[in-house]
Tab-separated table of C-alpha atoms and ligand atoms in Angstrom:
chain	number	residue	atom	x	y	z
A	10	MET	CA	0.000	0.000	0.000
A	11	ILE	CA	2.959	2.339	0.542
A	12	LYS	CA	6.242	2.284	-1.343
A	13	LEU	CA	9.347	4.428	-1.119
A	14	ASP	CA	11.449	5.088	-4.210
A	15	LEU	CA	14.908	6.434	-3.424
A	16	THR	CA	16.331	5.951	-6.937
A	17	ASN	CA	16.677	9.682	-7.495
A	18	ILE	CA	18.058	10.676	-4.129
A	19	VAL	CA	20.486	8.248	-2.476
A	20	ASP	CA	22.192	4.905	-2.915
A	21	ILE	CA	20.807	2.408	-0.387
A	22	ASN	CA	24.412	1.359	0.376
A	23	GLU	CA	24.999	4.832	1.821
A	24	LEU	CA	22.053	4.262	4.147
A	25	LYS	CA	23.359	0.888	5.265
A	26	LYS	CA	26.301	2.730	6.850
A	27	TYR	CA	23.821	3.893	9.501
A	28	GLN	CA	23.231	0.326	10.740
A	29	ASN	CA	24.670	0.871	14.223
A	30	ASP	CA	22.733	4.114	14.695
A	31	VAL	CA	19.496	2.474	13.570
A	32	GLU	CA	19.902	-0.384	16.031
A	33	ARG	CA	20.747	1.958	18.893
A	34	ILE	CA	17.912	4.409	18.196
A	35	ASN	CA	15.301	1.792	17.384
A	36	LYS	CA	16.035	0.244	20.780
A	37	MET	CA	15.658	3.683	22.389
A	38	ILE	CA	12.264	4.125	20.698
A	39	ASN	CA	10.995	0.650	21.587
A	40	GLU	CA	12.320	0.689	25.129
A	41	LYS	CA	11.405	4.351	25.622
A	42	SER	CA	14.825	5.188	26.932
A	43	GLY	CA	15.861	8.247	24.870
A	44	PRO	CA	15.381	11.977	25.542
A	45	GLY	CA	11.709	12.831	25.952
A	46	ASN	CA	10.981	9.177	26.754
A	47	ASP	CA	7.836	10.002	28.724
A	48	PHE	CA	6.257	11.143	25.416
A	49	LEU	CA	6.604	7.890	23.515
A	50	GLY	CA	3.061	6.677	24.200
A	51	TRP	CA	2.236	6.965	20.486
A	52	VAL	CA	4.685	4.135	19.605
A	53	ASP	CA	2.429	1.339	20.879
A	54	TRP	CA	-0.824	3.311	20.731
A	55	PRO	CA	-2.186	1.466	17.641
A	56	VAL	CA	-2.211	-1.655	19.818
A	57	ASN	CA	-2.774	-0.174	23.277
A	58	TYR	CA	-5.439	2.419	22.516
A	59	ASP	CA	-8.506	2.516	24.715
A	60	LYS	CA	-11.032	0.335	22.831
A	61	ASP	CA	-13.946	1.476	25.017
A	62	GLU	CA	-13.170	5.091	24.282
A	63	VAL	CA	-13.192	4.381	20.545
A	64	SER	CA	-16.640	2.745	20.862
A	65	ARG	CA	-17.852	5.734	22.868
A	66	MET	CA	-16.538	8.109	20.210
A	67	ILE	CA	-18.308	6.202	17.442
A	68	ALA	CA	-21.588	6.299	19.388
A	69	SER	CA	-21.272	10.025	20.160
A	70	ALA	CA	-20.332	10.766	16.567
A	71	LYS	CA	-23.626	9.173	15.498
A	72	TYR	CA	-25.442	11.365	18.019
A	73	VAL	CA	-23.680	14.474	16.682
A	74	ARG	CA	-24.507	13.578	13.085
A	75	GLU	CA	-28.160	12.999	13.957
A	76	ASN	CA	-28.659	16.104	16.074
A	77	TYR	CA	-26.512	18.902	14.669
A	78	ASP	CA	-25.779	20.571	11.355
A	79	ILE	CA	-22.291	21.802	12.210
A	80	LEU	CA	-19.425	20.603	14.390
A	81	VAL	CA	-16.938	23.310	15.346
A	82	VAL	CA	-13.563	21.767	16.117
A	83	CYS	CA	-11.671	24.157	18.363
A	84	GLY	CA	-7.921	23.617	18.777
A	85	ILE	CA	-4.481	24.606	17.494
A	86	GLY	CA	-1.185	22.952	16.463
A	87	GLY	CA	-1.219	19.269	17.340
A	88	SER	CA	-4.758	19.705	18.608
A	89	TYR	CA	-5.929	20.806	15.154
A	90	LEU	CA	-3.755	19.899	12.183
A	91	GLY	CA	-4.200	16.113	12.158
A	92	ALA	CA	-7.987	16.178	12.050
A	93	ARG	CA	-8.036	18.835	9.361
A	94	CYS	CA	-5.422	17.000	7.323
A	95	ALA	CA	-7.312	13.679	7.447
A	96	LEU	CA	-10.677	15.267	6.798
A	97	GLU	CA	-9.447	17.026	3.663
A	98	ALA	CA	-7.202	14.218	2.432
A	99	ILE	CA	-10.068	11.738	2.478
A	100	LYS	CA	-13.253	13.738	1.924
A	101	GLY	CA	-11.763	16.417	-0.310
A	102	LEU	CA	-12.249	20.169	-0.391
A	103	LYS	CA	-15.793	20.253	-1.738
A	104	TYR	CA	-18.325	17.684	-0.665
A	105	ASN	CA	-21.903	17.401	0.489
A	106	ASP	CA	-22.542	16.026	3.937
A	107	SER	CA	-25.306	16.532	6.466
A	108	LEU	CA	-22.688	17.601	9.040
A	109	GLU	CA	-20.398	20.503	8.226
A	110	ILE	CA	-17.036	20.676	10.023
A	111	ILE	CA	-15.575	24.086	10.831
A	112	PHE	CA	-12.193	24.653	12.461
A	113	MET	CA	-11.674	27.407	14.989
A	114	GLY	CA	-9.306	28.120	17.883
A	115	GLN	CA	-6.248	28.138	15.624
A	116	THR	CA	-5.964	31.907	15.250
A	117	PHE	CA	-6.376	35.290	16.927
A	118	SER	CA	-7.616	36.744	13.638
A	119	PRO	CA	-10.593	38.960	14.497
A	120	ASN	CA	-11.824	38.594	10.928
A	121	TYR	CA	-11.867	34.805	10.970
A	122	VAL	CA	-13.324	34.508	14.467
A	123	ALA	CA	-16.037	37.083	13.777
A	124	GLN	CA	-16.899	35.429	10.447
A	125	VAL	CA	-17.316	31.992	12.019
A	126	LEU	CA	-19.422	33.332	14.910
A	127	GLU	CA	-21.622	35.247	12.503
A	128	TYR	CA	-22.011	32.136	10.327
A	129	LEU	CA	-23.017	30.041	13.350
A	130	LYS	CA	-25.755	32.419	14.483
A	131	GLY	CA	-29.114	30.652	14.497
A	132	LYS	CA	-27.563	27.338	13.369
A	133	LYS	CA	-27.592	23.994	15.169
A	134	PHE	CA	-23.983	23.455	16.131
A	135	ALA	CA	-21.917	21.314	18.483
A	136	ILE	CA	-18.375	21.983	19.697
A	137	ASN	CA	-15.382	19.705	20.101
A	138	VAL	CA	-12.865	21.704	22.107
A	139	ILE	CA	-9.414	20.132	22.079
A	140	SER	CA	-6.546	21.204	24.316
A	141	LYS	CA	-4.151	19.096	26.312
A	142	SER	CA	-3.062	21.950	28.556
A	143	GLY	CA	-6.482	23.558	28.544
A	144	THR	CA	-4.877	26.974	28.629
A	145	THR	CA	-3.743	27.625	25.052
A	146	THR	CA	-4.755	31.215	24.414
A	147	GLU	CA	-6.047	30.969	20.833
A	148	THR	CA	-8.202	27.944	21.687
A	149	SER	CA	-9.407	29.333	25.012
A	150	ILE	CA	-10.539	32.643	23.519
A	151	SER	CA	-12.418	30.909	20.697
A	152	PHE	CA	-13.997	28.416	23.062
A	153	ARG	CA	-15.154	31.141	25.421
A	154	LEU	CA	-16.851	32.888	22.483
A	155	LEU	CA	-18.353	29.689	21.060
A	156	LYS	CA	-19.680	28.591	24.433
A	157	GLU	CA	-21.234	31.992	25.042
A	158	LEU	CA	-22.987	31.917	21.662
A	159	LEU	CA	-24.181	28.338	22.116
A	160	GLU	CA	-25.526	28.939	25.620
A	161	LYS	CA	-27.283	32.081	24.395
A	162	GLN	CA	-28.870	30.157	21.523
A	163	VAL	CA	-29.951	26.944	23.247
A	164	GLY	CA	-29.540	27.501	27.003
A	165	LYS	CA	-26.986	26.050	29.384
A	166	ASP	CA	-28.483	22.546	29.601
A	167	GLU	CA	-28.679	21.940	25.842
A	168	ALA	CA	-25.243	23.516	25.414
A	169	ARG	CA	-23.752	21.006	27.830
A	170	LYS	CA	-24.976	18.147	25.620
A	171	ALA	CA	-23.445	19.791	22.557
A	172	ILE	CA	-19.942	20.282	23.971
A	173	PHE	CA	-17.340	17.535	23.731
A	174	ALA	CA	-13.943	18.136	25.313
A	175	THR	CA	-10.691	16.367	24.484
A	176	THR	CA	-8.043	17.047	27.095
A	177	ASP	CA	-5.757	15.591	29.747
A	178	LYS	CA	-7.221	12.749	31.793
A	179	GLU	CA	-6.707	14.440	35.138
A	180	LYS	CA	-5.477	17.976	35.064
A	181	GLY	CA	-5.841	21.381	33.408
A	182	ALA	CA	-8.437	24.114	33.113
A	183	LEU	CA	-10.457	22.335	30.431
A	184	LYS	CA	-10.589	19.142	32.478
A	185	THR	CA	-11.818	21.127	35.492
A	186	LEU	CA	-14.469	22.902	33.442
A	187	SER	CA	-15.601	19.653	31.786
A	188	THR	CA	-16.044	17.942	35.143
A	189	GLN	CA	-17.860	20.967	36.526
A	190	GLU	CA	-20.218	21.225	33.536
A	191	GLY	CA	-20.551	17.496	32.857
A	192	TYR	CA	-19.258	17.606	29.273
A	193	GLU	CA	-18.567	14.340	27.487
A	194	THR	CA	-14.758	14.101	27.554
A	195	TYR	CA	-12.085	12.217	25.677
A	196	VAL	CA	-8.507	11.778	26.689
A	197	LEU	CA	-5.289	13.071	25.203
A	198	PRO	CA	-2.928	10.719	27.066
A	199	ALA	CA	-0.230	12.354	29.186
A	200	ASN	CA	2.489	10.376	27.367
A	201	ILE	CA	1.527	11.587	23.866
A	202	GLY	CA	2.439	15.095	22.707
A	203	GLY	CA	0.161	17.198	20.513
A	204	ARG	CA	1.848	16.606	17.174
A	205	TYR	CA	1.921	12.833	17.775
A	206	SER	CA	-1.751	12.711	18.807
A	207	VAL	CA	-3.662	12.415	15.539
A	208	LEU	CA	-4.537	8.762	16.220
A	209	THR	CA	-6.000	9.575	19.642
A	210	ALA	CA	-9.379	11.227	20.281
A	211	VAL	CA	-7.754	14.496	19.163
A	212	GLY	CA	-8.002	13.356	15.566
A	213	LEU	CA	-10.410	10.455	15.832
A	214	PHE	CA	-13.459	12.088	17.387
A	215	PRO	CA	-13.899	14.871	14.810
A	216	LEU	CA	-13.119	12.392	12.057
A	217	ALA	CA	-15.735	9.945	13.348
A	218	CYS	CA	-18.217	12.831	13.387
A	219	ALA	CA	-17.296	13.534	9.771
A	220	GLY	CA	-18.277	9.948	8.964
A	221	LEU	CA	-14.780	8.529	8.508
A	222	ASP	CA	-13.866	4.982	9.451
A	223	ILE	CA	-11.608	5.594	12.448
A	224	GLN	CA	-11.202	1.880	13.132
A	225	ALA	CA	-9.638	1.451	9.679
A	226	MET	CA	-7.292	4.333	10.469
A	227	LEU	CA	-6.142	2.621	13.661
A	228	ASP	CA	-5.799	-0.676	11.789
A	229	GLY	CA	-3.569	1.009	9.212
A	230	ALA	CA	-1.416	2.436	11.991
A	231	LYS	CA	-1.184	-1.000	13.600
A	232	GLU	CA	0.098	-2.501	10.357
A	233	ALA	CA	2.673	0.281	10.173
A	234	ARG	CA	3.795	-0.331	13.741
A	235	GLU	CA	4.437	-3.973	12.933
A	236	LEU	CA	6.388	-3.121	9.783
A	237	TYR	CA	8.524	-0.270	11.006
A	238	ASP	CA	10.103	-1.424	14.218
A	239	SER	CA	12.636	-3.544	12.364
A	240	ASN	CA	16.373	-2.779	12.303
A	241	ASP	CA	16.700	-4.055	8.752
A	242	ILE	CA	17.573	-1.014	6.666
A	243	SER	CA	17.079	-2.876	3.396
A	244	THR	CA	13.384	-3.506	4.152
A	245	ASN	CA	12.298	-0.868	6.685
A	246	ILE	CA	11.216	1.984	4.405
A	247	CYS	CA	10.300	4.183	7.358
A	248	TYR	CA	13.883	4.237	8.563
A	249	GLN	CA	15.154	4.441	4.958
A	250	TYR	CA	13.222	7.685	4.697
A	251	ALA	CA	14.549	8.987	8.037
A	252	LEU	CA	18.135	8.147	7.063
A	253	THR	CA	17.709	9.790	3.671
A	254	ARG	CA	16.654	13.008	5.394
A	255	ASP	CA	19.713	12.856	7.603
A	256	TYR	CA	21.944	12.078	4.623
A	257	MET	CA	20.541	15.092	2.763
A	258	LEU	CA	21.134	17.400	5.735
A	259	ARG	CA	24.725	16.200	5.938
A	260	HIS	CA	25.128	16.765	2.194
A	261	ASN	CA	24.335	20.463	2.163
A	262	LYS	CA	20.569	20.391	1.845
A	263	SER	CA	18.732	22.485	4.382
A	264	VAL	CA	15.144	22.332	3.095
A	265	GLU	CA	12.845	19.347	2.640
A	266	MET	CA	10.101	20.257	0.203
A	267	TYR	CA	6.979	18.127	0.579
A	268	VAL	CA	5.269	17.780	-2.780
A	269	THR	CA	1.760	16.563	-3.471
A	270	TYR	CA	-0.285	16.579	-6.643
A	271	GLU	CA	-3.606	16.945	-4.821
A	272	PRO	CA	-4.846	20.252	-3.343
A	273	GLN	CA	-6.765	18.201	-0.789
A	274	MET	CA	-3.437	16.951	0.536
A	275	SER	CA	-1.990	20.379	1.239
A	276	GLN	CA	-3.052	20.014	4.888
A	277	LEU	CA	-1.070	16.781	5.064
A	278	SER	CA	1.934	18.945	4.232
A	279	GLU	CA	0.926	21.347	7.021
A	280	TRP	CA	0.757	18.428	9.466
A	281	LEU	CA	4.185	17.264	8.265
A	282	LYS	CA	5.635	20.742	8.624
A	283	GLN	CA	4.534	20.853	12.238
A	284	LEU	CA	5.647	17.300	12.986
A	285	PHE	CA	9.159	17.699	11.612
A	286	GLY	CA	9.619	21.429	12.232
A	287	GLU	CA	8.588	21.362	15.876
A	288	SER	CA	10.304	18.045	16.581
A	289	GLU	CA	13.667	18.747	14.932
A	290	GLY	CA	14.154	22.483	14.707
A	291	LYS	CA	16.219	22.913	17.865
A	292	GLU	CA	19.758	23.715	18.939
A	293	LYS	CA	20.353	25.352	15.522
A	294	LYS	CA	19.803	22.001	13.798
A	295	GLY	CA	17.221	20.354	11.549
A	296	LEU	CA	15.852	20.554	8.019
A	297	LEU	CA	13.341	23.301	7.270
A	298	PRO	CA	10.149	21.561	6.128
A	299	ALA	CA	8.377	23.401	3.305
A	300	SER	CA	5.635	22.395	0.896
A	301	VAL	CA	4.163	22.864	-2.537
A	302	THR	CA	1.128	21.517	-4.349
A	303	PHE	CA	1.784	20.621	-7.974
A	304	SER	CA	0.916	21.322	-10.681
A	305	THR	CA	-0.477	24.574	-9.177
A	306	ASP	CA	2.859	25.663	-7.704
A	307	LEU	CA	4.805	24.664	-10.815
A	308	HIS	CA	3.482	27.996	-12.015
A	309	SER	CA	5.047	29.816	-9.052
A	310	LEU	CA	7.744	28.154	-6.883
A	311	GLY	CA	8.432	25.623	-9.647
A	312	GLN	CA	10.911	28.073	-11.147
A	313	PHE	CA	12.939	28.239	-7.914
A	314	ILE	CA	12.903	24.490	-7.431
A	315	GLN	CA	14.104	23.910	-10.989
A	316	ASP	CA	16.738	26.637	-11.180
A	317	GLY	CA	17.211	28.458	-7.872
A	318	THR	CA	19.690	28.126	-5.001
A	319	PRO	CA	20.310	24.366	-4.627
A	320	LEU	CA	19.299	24.091	-0.982
A	321	LEU	CA	16.416	21.663	-1.145
A	322	PHE	CA	15.410	18.104	-1.829
A	323	GLU	CA	11.881	16.893	-2.497
A	324	THR	CA	9.746	14.301	-0.761
A	325	ILE	CA	6.905	13.643	-3.167
A	326	ILE	CA	3.755	11.922	-1.943
A	327	ASN	CA	2.100	10.411	-4.972
A	328	VAL	CA	-1.349	8.830	-4.662
A	329	LEU	CA	-1.717	6.556	-7.663
A	330	THR	CA	-5.502	6.107	-7.793
A	331	PRO	CA	-7.695	9.120	-7.051
A	332	ASN	CA	-11.004	8.625	-5.254
A	333	GLN	CA	-12.756	10.357	-8.128
A	334	ASP	CA	-11.871	10.986	-11.756
A	335	ILE	CA	-13.042	13.030	-14.728
A	336	VAL	CA	-12.722	12.316	-18.452
A	337	ILE	CA	-11.716	15.095	-20.834
A	338	PRO	CA	-14.529	15.575	-23.381
A	339	HIS	CA	-14.403	15.997	-27.174
A	340	ASP	CA	-14.892	19.496	-28.563
A	341	GLU	CA	-16.031	19.964	-32.171
A	342	GLN	CA	-13.933	23.075	-32.834
A	343	ASP	CA	-10.880	22.090	-30.782
A	344	LEU	CA	-9.757	25.714	-30.588
A	345	ASP	CA	-7.902	24.937	-27.347
A	346	GLY	CA	-6.095	22.091	-29.131
A	347	LEU	CA	-7.032	19.626	-26.419
A	348	ASN	CA	-8.670	16.945	-28.538
A	349	TYR	CA	-5.444	14.928	-28.382
A	350	LEU	CA	-6.416	14.321	-24.738
A	351	GLU	CA	-10.037	13.487	-25.517
A	352	GLY	CA	-11.195	10.411	-23.594
A	353	LYS	CA	-8.207	10.551	-21.252
A	354	ASP	CA	-8.884	11.081	-17.572
A	355	LEU	CA	-7.355	13.734	-15.322
A	356	ALA	CA	-5.585	11.079	-13.230
A	357	PHE	CA	-3.612	10.188	-16.371
A	358	VAL	CA	-2.743	13.843	-17.017
A	359	ASN	CA	-1.778	14.392	-13.351
A	360	GLN	CA	0.519	11.331	-13.403
A	361	LYS	CA	2.202	12.532	-16.601
A	362	ALA	CA	2.711	15.922	-14.944
A	363	PHE	CA	4.347	14.078	-12.032
A	364	GLU	CA	6.590	12.016	-14.320
A	365	GLY	CA	7.595	14.993	-16.454
A	366	THR	CA	8.321	17.166	-13.435
A	367	LEU	CA	10.317	14.475	-11.661
A	368	LYS	CA	12.506	14.088	-14.742
A	369	ALA	CA	12.923	17.864	-15.086
A	370	HIS	CA	13.847	18.354	-11.446
A	371	VAL	CA	16.159	15.343	-11.182
A	372	GLU	CA	17.893	15.436	-14.553
A	373	ASP	CA	17.994	19.117	-15.402
A	374	GLY	CA	17.593	20.742	-12.001
A	375	LYS	CA	19.801	18.221	-10.122
A	376	VAL	CA	17.252	18.251	-7.288
A	377	PRO	CA	17.312	15.009	-5.256
A	378	CYS	CA	13.805	13.536	-5.077
A	379	ALA	CA	12.339	10.798	-2.883
A	380	VAL	CA	8.917	9.463	-3.854
A	381	ILE	CA	6.389	7.894	-1.502
A	382	TYR	CA	3.712	6.032	-3.449
A	383	LEU	CA	0.298	5.259	-1.995
A	384	ASP	CA	-2.148	3.139	-3.970
A	385	GLN	CA	-5.108	5.192	-2.728
A	386	MET	CA	-5.997	7.786	-0.110
A	387	ASN	CA	-8.293	6.114	2.395
A	388	GLU	CA	-8.497	5.794	6.168
A	389	ARG	CA	-6.328	2.711	6.370
A	390	ASN	CA	-3.530	4.132	4.236
A	391	LEU	CA	-3.649	7.456	6.013
A	392	GLY	CA	-3.402	5.799	9.444
A	393	HIS	CA	-0.424	3.875	8.099
A	394	LEU	CA	1.139	7.042	6.705
A	395	PHE	CA	0.687	8.995	9.954
A	396	TYR	CA	2.519	6.284	11.866
A	397	PHE	CA	5.209	6.030	9.171
A	398	PHE	CA	6.004	9.737	9.494
A	399	MET	CA	5.858	9.878	13.309
A	400	ARG	CA	8.276	6.983	13.618
A	401	ALA	CA	10.546	8.412	10.915
A	402	CYS	CA	10.511	11.735	12.741
A	403	ALA	CA	11.626	10.152	16.016
A	404	MET	CA	14.463	8.349	14.222
A	405	SER	CA	15.501	11.547	12.381
A	406	ALA	CA	15.528	13.711	15.500
A	407	TYR	CA	17.450	11.152	17.537
A	408	LEU	CA	20.025	10.955	14.723
A	409	LEU	CA	20.547	14.682	15.313
A	410	GLU	CA	20.735	14.039	19.056
A	411	ILE	CA	17.632	16.111	19.615
A	412	ASN	CA	14.659	15.498	21.884
A	413	PRO	CA	11.806	15.110	19.343
A	414	PHE	CA	9.052	15.632	21.896
A	415	ASN	CA	9.564	19.069	23.415
A	416	GLN	CA	9.202	22.538	21.887
A	417	PRO	CA	11.099	24.958	24.130
A	418	GLY	CA	11.343	27.579	21.359
A	419	VAL	CA	7.616	28.240	21.150
A	420	GLU	CA	7.471	29.499	24.727
A	421	ILE	CA	9.481	32.643	23.977
A	422	TYR	CA	6.877	34.390	21.813
A	423	LYS	CA	4.204	33.459	24.339
A	424	ARG	CA	6.177	35.065	27.162
A	425	ASN	CA	6.569	38.295	25.207
A	426	MET	CA	2.944	38.303	24.094
A	427	PHE	CA	1.642	37.694	27.621
A	428	HIS	CA	3.854	40.509	28.903
A	429	LEU	CA	2.469	42.855	26.237
A	430	LEU	CA	-1.085	41.726	26.979
A	431	GLY	CA	-0.576	42.433	30.675
A	432	LYS	CA	-1.043	38.859	31.903
A	433	LYS	CA	-0.260	38.460	35.584
A	434	GLY	CA	3.233	37.135	36.248
A	435	TYR	CA	4.682	38.184	32.865
B	507	PA5	O1	2.600	19.649	19.253
B	507	PA5	C1	2.336	20.326	20.242
B	507	PA5	O2	2.582	19.930	21.390
B	507	PA5	C2	1.659	21.671	20.097
B	507	PA5	O3	1.502	22.020	18.769
B	507	PA5	C3	0.296	21.657	20.786
B	507	PA5	O4	-0.484	20.640	20.234
B	507	PA5	C4	-0.421	22.998	20.654
B	507	PA5	O5	0.383	24.015	21.166
B	507	PA5	C5	-1.762	22.979	21.381
B	507	PA5	O6	-1.592	22.668	22.729
B	507	PA5	P1	-2.805	22.269	23.643
B	507	PA5	O7	-3.364	20.982	23.181
B	507	PA5	O8	-2.242	22.174	25.014
B	507	PA5	O9	-3.837	23.387	23.535
């Protein structure tokens, strides 16, 4: 279901030189003995997850779908990107469903927040507020506003039934409020950090509400867990990918450009940017993760990738079979000269764009390119892919001797902002 092609980026024999590192780090991951080891709960999660909680989520999702028109998912960073990525990657950017999903809590933008609140006025909506700490400012402000609107529209008792909270099992402001108000709650386990939490209730509850098969997603992740804890570099494509990234960094590449050929996968790139950027970008080390969507961006950044400063390599995620397809019709006049494509489908054209671009970038542009092939984008493959990248990220960061599970750098802006906002103690 997932294949990695390294032909145009590195010789596998170069990767085999990492054998000792792979054995050492893989042991650290499995035995949870490396830096940040109390945040390795995601490693065995596809096997250890709380089965009762998953059943409860599926039942509540049915209730949400039957009783509301909109679900507002309120969270930021790791408490936001995974659900949005999966929703778009599988359902697409335009679709009809009885339940609309809206994301909020990921910005201070007065325009966005006001627009969403205005849109929700008079509508039947539920809220899934997601925050491990329960104190993240963007999420807390949005939730306060959403809760106020909901309580005004339906009263406190009905509002309580429409609010679902995903947070720490025991502590934090959101946990306290949920207990006080009697909200249905789901757990973001203490030993799983935000950007590694997509396969917990953080991602799964909103996705179940959207009608996705969350069990298949967990099954895909379980398959990945079985495949990728091997030390065998010649077969473990997850570690091959991690080692390739490290090899690129040590061979003068500083940017990893994620490439997709599907606009509905641009949020997968956003999830990847957070996962790798926040896990590795420390101590003046790490690759800068960036992203493009082709062929759209071949008409903008394509020029730089082909001909500009040679600082990047590409990781292309190519989904071979689209969930939908369209055939190019015949036109009597053929003024646009497209009749040579008549009867061909867009998947064919998109694949030829991929092949032509790969050749241009590798042969002419001398841009190293790794390609990850997926047969199709569905829940199972996406669950597999999430696990693939999380495990690769842990291996990559440990190769750089970095703790993949903290984010000390993000506290500095918060400190300054709180000081400027006049928060007590800052
Ligand atoms: O990956 C992370 O840990 C962060 O991106 C967090 O998920 C993000 O800051 C949101 O935190 P919280 O869930 O505590 O609101």
